[in-house]
Coordinates of C-alpha atoms in Angstrom, one line a residue:
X1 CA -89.3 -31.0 38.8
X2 CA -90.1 -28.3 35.5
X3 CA -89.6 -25.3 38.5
X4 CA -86.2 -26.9 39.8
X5 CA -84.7 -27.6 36.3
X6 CA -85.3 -23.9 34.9
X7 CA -83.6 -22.3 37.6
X8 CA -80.8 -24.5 37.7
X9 CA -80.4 -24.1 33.9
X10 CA -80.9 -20.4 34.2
X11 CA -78.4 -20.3 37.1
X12 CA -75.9 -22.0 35.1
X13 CA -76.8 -19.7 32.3
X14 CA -76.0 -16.5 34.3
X15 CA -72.8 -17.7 35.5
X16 CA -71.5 -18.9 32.3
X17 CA -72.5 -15.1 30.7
X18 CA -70.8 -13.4 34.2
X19 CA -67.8 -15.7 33.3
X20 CA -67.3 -14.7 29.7
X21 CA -68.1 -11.6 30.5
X22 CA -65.5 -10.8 34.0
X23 CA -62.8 -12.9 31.9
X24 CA -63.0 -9.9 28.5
X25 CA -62.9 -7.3 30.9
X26 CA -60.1 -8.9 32.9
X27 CA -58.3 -9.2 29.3
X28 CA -59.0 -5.4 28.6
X29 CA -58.0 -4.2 32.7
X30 CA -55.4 -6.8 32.7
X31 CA -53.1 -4.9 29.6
X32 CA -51.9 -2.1 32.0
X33 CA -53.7 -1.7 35.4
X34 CA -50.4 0.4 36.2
X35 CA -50.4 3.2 33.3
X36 CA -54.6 3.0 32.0
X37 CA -52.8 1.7 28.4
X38 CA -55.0 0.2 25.5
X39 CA -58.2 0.7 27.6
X40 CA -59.4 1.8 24.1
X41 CA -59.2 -1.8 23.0
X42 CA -62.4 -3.0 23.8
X43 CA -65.2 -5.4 22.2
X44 CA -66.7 -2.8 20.3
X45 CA -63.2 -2.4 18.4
X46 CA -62.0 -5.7 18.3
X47 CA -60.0 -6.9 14.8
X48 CA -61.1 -9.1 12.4
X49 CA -58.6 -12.5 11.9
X50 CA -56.1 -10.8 9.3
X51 CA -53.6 -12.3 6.9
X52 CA -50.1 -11.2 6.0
X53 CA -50.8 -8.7 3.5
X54 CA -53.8 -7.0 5.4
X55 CA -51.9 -6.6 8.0
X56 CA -49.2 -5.0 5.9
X57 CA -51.8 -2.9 4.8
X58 CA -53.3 -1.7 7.9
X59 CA -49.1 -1.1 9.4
X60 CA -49.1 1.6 6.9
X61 CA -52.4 2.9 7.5
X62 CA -50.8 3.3 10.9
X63 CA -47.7 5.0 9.5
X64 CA -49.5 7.7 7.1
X65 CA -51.9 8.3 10.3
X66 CA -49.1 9.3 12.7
X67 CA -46.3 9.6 10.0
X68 CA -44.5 12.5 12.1
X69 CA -43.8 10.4 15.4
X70 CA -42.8 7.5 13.3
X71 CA -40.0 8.9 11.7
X72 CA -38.9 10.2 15.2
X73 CA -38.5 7.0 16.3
X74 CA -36.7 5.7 13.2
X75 CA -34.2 8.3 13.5
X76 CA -33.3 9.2 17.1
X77 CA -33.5 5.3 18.0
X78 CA -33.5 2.4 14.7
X79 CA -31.0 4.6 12.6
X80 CA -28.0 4.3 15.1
X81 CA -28.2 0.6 15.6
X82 CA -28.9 -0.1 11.9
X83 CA -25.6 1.5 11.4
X84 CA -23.7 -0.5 14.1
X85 CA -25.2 -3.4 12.2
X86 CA -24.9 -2.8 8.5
X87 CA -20.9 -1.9 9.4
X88 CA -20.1 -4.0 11.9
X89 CA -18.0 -1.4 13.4
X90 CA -18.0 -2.6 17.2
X91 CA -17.1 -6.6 15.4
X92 CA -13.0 -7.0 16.2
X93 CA -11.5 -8.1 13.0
X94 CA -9.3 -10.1 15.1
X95 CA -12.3 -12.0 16.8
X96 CA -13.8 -12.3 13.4
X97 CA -11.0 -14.3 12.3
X98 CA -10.5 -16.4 15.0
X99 CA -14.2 -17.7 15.4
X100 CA -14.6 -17.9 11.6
X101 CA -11.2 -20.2 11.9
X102 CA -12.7 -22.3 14.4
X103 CA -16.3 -22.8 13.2
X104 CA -14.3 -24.5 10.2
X105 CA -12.3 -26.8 12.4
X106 CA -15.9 -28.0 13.5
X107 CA -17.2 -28.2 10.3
X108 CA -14.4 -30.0 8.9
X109 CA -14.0 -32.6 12.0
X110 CA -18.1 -33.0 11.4
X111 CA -16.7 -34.2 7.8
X112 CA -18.1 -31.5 6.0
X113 CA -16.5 -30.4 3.0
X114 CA -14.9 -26.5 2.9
X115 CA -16.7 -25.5 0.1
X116 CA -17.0 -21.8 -0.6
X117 CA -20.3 -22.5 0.9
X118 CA -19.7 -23.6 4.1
X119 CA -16.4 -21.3 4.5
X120 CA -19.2 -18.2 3.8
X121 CA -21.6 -20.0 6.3
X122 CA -18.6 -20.0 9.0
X123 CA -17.7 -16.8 8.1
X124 CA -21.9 -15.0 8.3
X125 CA -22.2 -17.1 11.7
X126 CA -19.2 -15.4 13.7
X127 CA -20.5 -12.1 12.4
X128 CA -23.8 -12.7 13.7
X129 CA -22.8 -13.9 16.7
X130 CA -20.0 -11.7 17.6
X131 CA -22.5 -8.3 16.5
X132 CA -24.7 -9.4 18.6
X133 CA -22.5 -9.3 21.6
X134 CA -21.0 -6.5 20.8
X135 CA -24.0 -4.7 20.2
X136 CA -25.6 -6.0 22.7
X137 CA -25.4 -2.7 24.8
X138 CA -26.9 -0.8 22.5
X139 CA -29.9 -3.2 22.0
X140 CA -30.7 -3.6 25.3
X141 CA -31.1 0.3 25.5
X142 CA -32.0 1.9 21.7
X143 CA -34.1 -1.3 20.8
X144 CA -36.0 -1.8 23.9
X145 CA -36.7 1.7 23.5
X146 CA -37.5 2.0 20.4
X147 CA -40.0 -1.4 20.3
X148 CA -41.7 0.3 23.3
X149 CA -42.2 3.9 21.4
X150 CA -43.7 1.5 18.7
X151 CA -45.8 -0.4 20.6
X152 CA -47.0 2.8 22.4
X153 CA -47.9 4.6 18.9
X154 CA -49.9 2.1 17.4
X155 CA -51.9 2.0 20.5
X156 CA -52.2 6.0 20.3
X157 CA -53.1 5.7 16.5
X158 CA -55.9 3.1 17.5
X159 CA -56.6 5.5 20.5
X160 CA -57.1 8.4 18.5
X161 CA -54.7 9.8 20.8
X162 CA -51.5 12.1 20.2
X163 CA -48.2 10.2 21.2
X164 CA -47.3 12.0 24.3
X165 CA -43.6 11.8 25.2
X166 CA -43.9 12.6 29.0
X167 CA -46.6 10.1 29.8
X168 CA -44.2 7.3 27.1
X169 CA -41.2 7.7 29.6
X170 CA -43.9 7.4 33.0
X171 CA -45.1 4.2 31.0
X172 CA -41.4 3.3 30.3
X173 CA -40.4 3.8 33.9
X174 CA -43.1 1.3 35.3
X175 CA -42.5 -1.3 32.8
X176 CA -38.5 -1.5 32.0
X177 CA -38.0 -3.7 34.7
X178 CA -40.7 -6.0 33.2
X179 CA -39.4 -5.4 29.5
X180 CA -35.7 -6.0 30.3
X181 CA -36.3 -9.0 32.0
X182 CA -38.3 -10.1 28.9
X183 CA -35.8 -9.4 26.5
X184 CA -32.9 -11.2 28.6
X185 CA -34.9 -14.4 28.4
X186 CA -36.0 -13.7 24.7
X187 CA -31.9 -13.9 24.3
X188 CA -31.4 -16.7 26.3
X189 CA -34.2 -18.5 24.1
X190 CA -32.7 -17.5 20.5
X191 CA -28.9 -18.4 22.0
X192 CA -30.0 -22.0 23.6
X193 CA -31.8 -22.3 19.8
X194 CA -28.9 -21.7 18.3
X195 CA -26.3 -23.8 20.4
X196 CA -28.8 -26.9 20.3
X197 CA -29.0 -26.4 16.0
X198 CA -25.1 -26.6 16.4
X199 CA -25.6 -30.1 18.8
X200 CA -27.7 -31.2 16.4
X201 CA -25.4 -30.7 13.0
X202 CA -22.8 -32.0 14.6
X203 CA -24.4 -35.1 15.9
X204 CA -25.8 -36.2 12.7
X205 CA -23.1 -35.1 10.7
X206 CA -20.9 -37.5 13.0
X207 CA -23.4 -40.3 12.6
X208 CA -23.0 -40.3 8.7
X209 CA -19.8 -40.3 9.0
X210 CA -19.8 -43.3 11.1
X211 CA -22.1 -44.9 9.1
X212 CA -19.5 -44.7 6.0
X213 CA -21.0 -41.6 4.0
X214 CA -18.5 -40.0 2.2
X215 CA -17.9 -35.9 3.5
X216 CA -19.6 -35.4 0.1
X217 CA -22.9 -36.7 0.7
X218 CA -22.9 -35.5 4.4
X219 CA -24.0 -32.0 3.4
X220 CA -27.3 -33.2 2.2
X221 CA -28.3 -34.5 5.9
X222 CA -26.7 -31.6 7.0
X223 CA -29.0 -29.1 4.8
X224 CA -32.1 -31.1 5.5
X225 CA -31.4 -30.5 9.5
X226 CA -30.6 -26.7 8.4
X227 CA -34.1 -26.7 6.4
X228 CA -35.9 -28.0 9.5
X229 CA -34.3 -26.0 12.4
X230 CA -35.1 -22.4 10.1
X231 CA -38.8 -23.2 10.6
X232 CA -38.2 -24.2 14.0
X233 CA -36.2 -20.7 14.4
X234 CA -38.7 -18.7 12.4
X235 CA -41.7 -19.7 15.0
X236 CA -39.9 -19.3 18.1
X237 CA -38.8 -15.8 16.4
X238 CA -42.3 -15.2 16.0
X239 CA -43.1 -15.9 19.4
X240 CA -39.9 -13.7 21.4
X241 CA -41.3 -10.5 18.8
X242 CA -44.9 -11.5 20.2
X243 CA -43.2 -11.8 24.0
X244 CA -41.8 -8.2 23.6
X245 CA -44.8 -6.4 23.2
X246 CA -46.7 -8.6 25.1
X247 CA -44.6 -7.4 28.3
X248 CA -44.8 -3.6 27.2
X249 CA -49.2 -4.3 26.5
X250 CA -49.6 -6.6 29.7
X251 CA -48.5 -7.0 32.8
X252 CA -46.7 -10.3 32.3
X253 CA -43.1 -10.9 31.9
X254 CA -39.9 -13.1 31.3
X255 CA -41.4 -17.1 30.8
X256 CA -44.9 -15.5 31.4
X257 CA -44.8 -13.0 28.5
X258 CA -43.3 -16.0 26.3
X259 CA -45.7 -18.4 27.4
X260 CA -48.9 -16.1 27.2
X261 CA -47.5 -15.2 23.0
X262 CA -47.0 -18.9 22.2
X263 CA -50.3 -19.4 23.7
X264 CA -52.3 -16.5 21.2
X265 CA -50.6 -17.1 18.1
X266 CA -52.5 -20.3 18.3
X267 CA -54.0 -20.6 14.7
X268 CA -52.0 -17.9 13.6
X269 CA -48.6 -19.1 12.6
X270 CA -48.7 -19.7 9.3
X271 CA -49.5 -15.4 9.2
X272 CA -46.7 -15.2 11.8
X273 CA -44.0 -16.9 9.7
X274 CA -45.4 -15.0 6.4
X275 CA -44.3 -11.6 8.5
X276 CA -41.0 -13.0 9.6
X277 CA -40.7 -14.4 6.1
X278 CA -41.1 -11.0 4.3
X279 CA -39.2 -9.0 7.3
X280 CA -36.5 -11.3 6.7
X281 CA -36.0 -10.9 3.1
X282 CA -36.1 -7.2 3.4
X283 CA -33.7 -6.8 5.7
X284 CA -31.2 -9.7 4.3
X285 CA -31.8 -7.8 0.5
X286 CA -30.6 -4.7 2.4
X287 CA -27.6 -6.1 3.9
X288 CA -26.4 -7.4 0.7
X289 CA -26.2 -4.0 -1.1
X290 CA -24.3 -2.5 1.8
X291 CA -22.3 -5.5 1.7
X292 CA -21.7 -4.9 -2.0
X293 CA -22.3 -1.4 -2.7
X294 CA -20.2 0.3 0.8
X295 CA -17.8 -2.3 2.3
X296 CA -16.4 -4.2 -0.9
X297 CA -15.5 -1.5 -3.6
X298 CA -16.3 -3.1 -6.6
X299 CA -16.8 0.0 -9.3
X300 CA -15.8 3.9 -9.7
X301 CA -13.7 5.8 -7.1
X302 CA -15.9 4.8 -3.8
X303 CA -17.2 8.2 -3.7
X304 CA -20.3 7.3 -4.3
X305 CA -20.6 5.5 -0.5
X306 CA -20.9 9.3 1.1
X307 CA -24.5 8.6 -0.2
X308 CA -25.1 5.4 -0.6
X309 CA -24.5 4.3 2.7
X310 CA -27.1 6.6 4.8
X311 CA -29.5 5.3 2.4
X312 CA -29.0 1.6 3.1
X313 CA -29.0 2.7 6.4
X314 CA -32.5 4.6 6.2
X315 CA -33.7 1.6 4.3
X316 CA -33.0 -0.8 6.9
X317 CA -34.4 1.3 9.3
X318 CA -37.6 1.4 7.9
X319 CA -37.9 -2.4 7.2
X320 CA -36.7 -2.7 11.0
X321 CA -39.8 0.2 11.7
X322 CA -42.7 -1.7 9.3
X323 CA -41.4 -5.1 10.9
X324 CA -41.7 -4.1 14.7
X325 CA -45.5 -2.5 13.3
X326 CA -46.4 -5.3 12.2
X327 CA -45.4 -7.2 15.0
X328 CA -47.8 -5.1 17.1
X329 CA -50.6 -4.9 14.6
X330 CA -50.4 -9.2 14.7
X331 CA -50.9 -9.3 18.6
X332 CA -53.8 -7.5 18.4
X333 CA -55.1 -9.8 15.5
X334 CA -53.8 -12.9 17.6
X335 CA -55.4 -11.4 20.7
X336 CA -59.4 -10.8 19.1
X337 CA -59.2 -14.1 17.7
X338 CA -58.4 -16.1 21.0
X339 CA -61.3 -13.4 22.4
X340 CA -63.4 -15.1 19.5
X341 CA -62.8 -18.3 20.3
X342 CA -63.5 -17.8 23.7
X343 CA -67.4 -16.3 23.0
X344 CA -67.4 -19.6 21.2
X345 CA -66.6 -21.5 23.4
X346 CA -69.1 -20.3 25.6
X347 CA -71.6 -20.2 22.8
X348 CA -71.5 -23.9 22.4
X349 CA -71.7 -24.5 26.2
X350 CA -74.8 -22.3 26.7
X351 CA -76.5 -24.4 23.7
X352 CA -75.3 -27.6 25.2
X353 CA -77.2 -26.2 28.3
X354 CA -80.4 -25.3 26.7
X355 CA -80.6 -28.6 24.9
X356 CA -80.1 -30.4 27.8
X357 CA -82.6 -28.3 30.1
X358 CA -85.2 -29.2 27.2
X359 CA -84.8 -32.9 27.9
X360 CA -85.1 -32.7 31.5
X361 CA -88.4 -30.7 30.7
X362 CA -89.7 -33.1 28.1
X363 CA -88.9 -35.7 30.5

């Protein structure tokens, strides 16, 4: 009975270890069996659980490490579409108008009041929404790119490798198909976001109104739905930047890539929404001086935009640069710490094991 006991338990035993052990390598051969990418990424290197600021911290150990190839990619492929975006230039004044006209209609049959505030809500939605399909070209080729060219130097710089453009574009060629298709469902996810936030407002500012609330007091439901859908939208940000290098790191895709991010940054999200937080408030800081300091003259001559303007542009290329670094630097974080929890996982079990193999012995 002893004999029979101790070589089930020890069975058991080995094929737990084999399993834990088969399902880390898989993770490691699983990022790229096609290109040989982040082999270097093994146990022996794995990261310790980080927070917001340590990661900042080790995205520009990163950038002072490979500096040179950084800046590359911030200027051949983040400066152009930072300057699409700070301008506007491909938005249609026209368009602009039209949408901003109609977004009010809504607002006002919700029985929201046009405050300035609302009117300047209307106004920063249809310029969102039209730059992004107007831009849309240009993100679907100079952002792809340049994510992937990020993705791939942080995993040189944790390599100890040089970034080597020909074997980039060989990497590039096997995996567009995969990133593209990623990227199309990471839109379809932020635009069905959006159009269920608009359901939403104008549902419940209907059902105030129908309850007798004045269009005064309708804003405050209205804000409280705006307060909760931001958090909503900041995670499922969180998770699309996640998706996106998930599909250039692992051979997953589309739903797969979103499902396998929402599934790491278990545990993580309060770090995740710390990053977008930050990321967010750059960017938005650097829109408002170009809003103030190049498109509406407000002092001198306006000859001090010849200057001004490549700046903001170089400025909101770099917080665009840091925030796509950072959003590599958290997968890895994400990924050691589901890794973690696995070897507990299987910790636990093997003591569970051992503790019941002594009963059966002292039995």
């Amino acid at each position: 009975m002893e004999e029979s006991s101790k070589i089930e338990f020890d069975t058991l035993r080995n094929e737990v270890s084999e399993d834990l052990k088969l399902e880390n390598e898989g993770e490691v051969e699983s990022l790229s069996p096609d290109t040989g990418l982040r082999r270097s990424f093994s146990i022996n290197e794995q990261f310790n659980s980080m927070n917001a600021m340590e990661i900042l911290r080790e995205t520009i150990r990163i950038l002072r490490y490979n500096s040179s190839v950084f800046m590359v990619i911030a200027a051949l492929l983040i400066c152009p579409v930072s300057a699409v975006i700070l301008s506007n230039v491909l938005v249609d004044r026209s368009f602009l108008k039209r949408l901003t006209v109609r977004l009010m209609l809504v607002a006002r049959s919700c029985g929201l009041p046009l405050s300035p505030l609302v009117k300047q809500l209307c106004q920063r939605l249809s310029e969102m929404i039209l730059s992004a399909v107007f831009s849309f070209p240009l993100h679907l080729t100079f952002s792809l790119l340049s994510k992937a060219a990020i993705v791939y130097s942080v995993d040189c710089t944790y390599s100890r490798k040089m970034f080597d453009t020909s074997k980039f574009f060989a990497i590039m060629w096997k995996i567009w198909r995969r990133l593209l298709s990623t990227y199309i469902w990471v839109c379809m996810v932020v635009a069905g976001c959006l159009a269920l936030f608009l359901v939403l407002l104008v549902a419940v500012c209907n059902v105030f109104s129908l309850l007798g609330f004045s269009s005064d007091l309708e804003i405050y439901p209205a804000m409280v739905v705006g307060f909760i859908f931001s958090i909503i939208f900041a995670n499922v940000i969180i998770i699309c930047n996640l998706a996106i290098v998930i599909s250039v790191l692992e051979d997953v895709s589309g739903p797969q890539a979103l499902l396998r991010s929402s599934v790491i940054i278990q545990g993580q999200t309060q770090v995740g929404l710390l990053i977008f937080l930050g990321s967010t408030i750059g960017m938005a800081f650097v829109e408002g001086l170009f809003e103030h300091r190049v498109k509406t003259l407000s002092y001198g001559d306006g000859s001090s935009r010849i200057w001004e303007g490549p700046l903001l542009v170089i400025m909101y290329s770099f917080v665009v640069l840091i925030d796509s670094m950072m959003s590599v630097v958290f997968y890895f974080t994400c990924r050691s710490s589901s890794l973690e929890d696995l070897e507990q996982e299987s910790s636990i079990l093997l003591e569970a094991t051992t503790l019941s193999s002594g009963s059966l012995e002292i039995q």
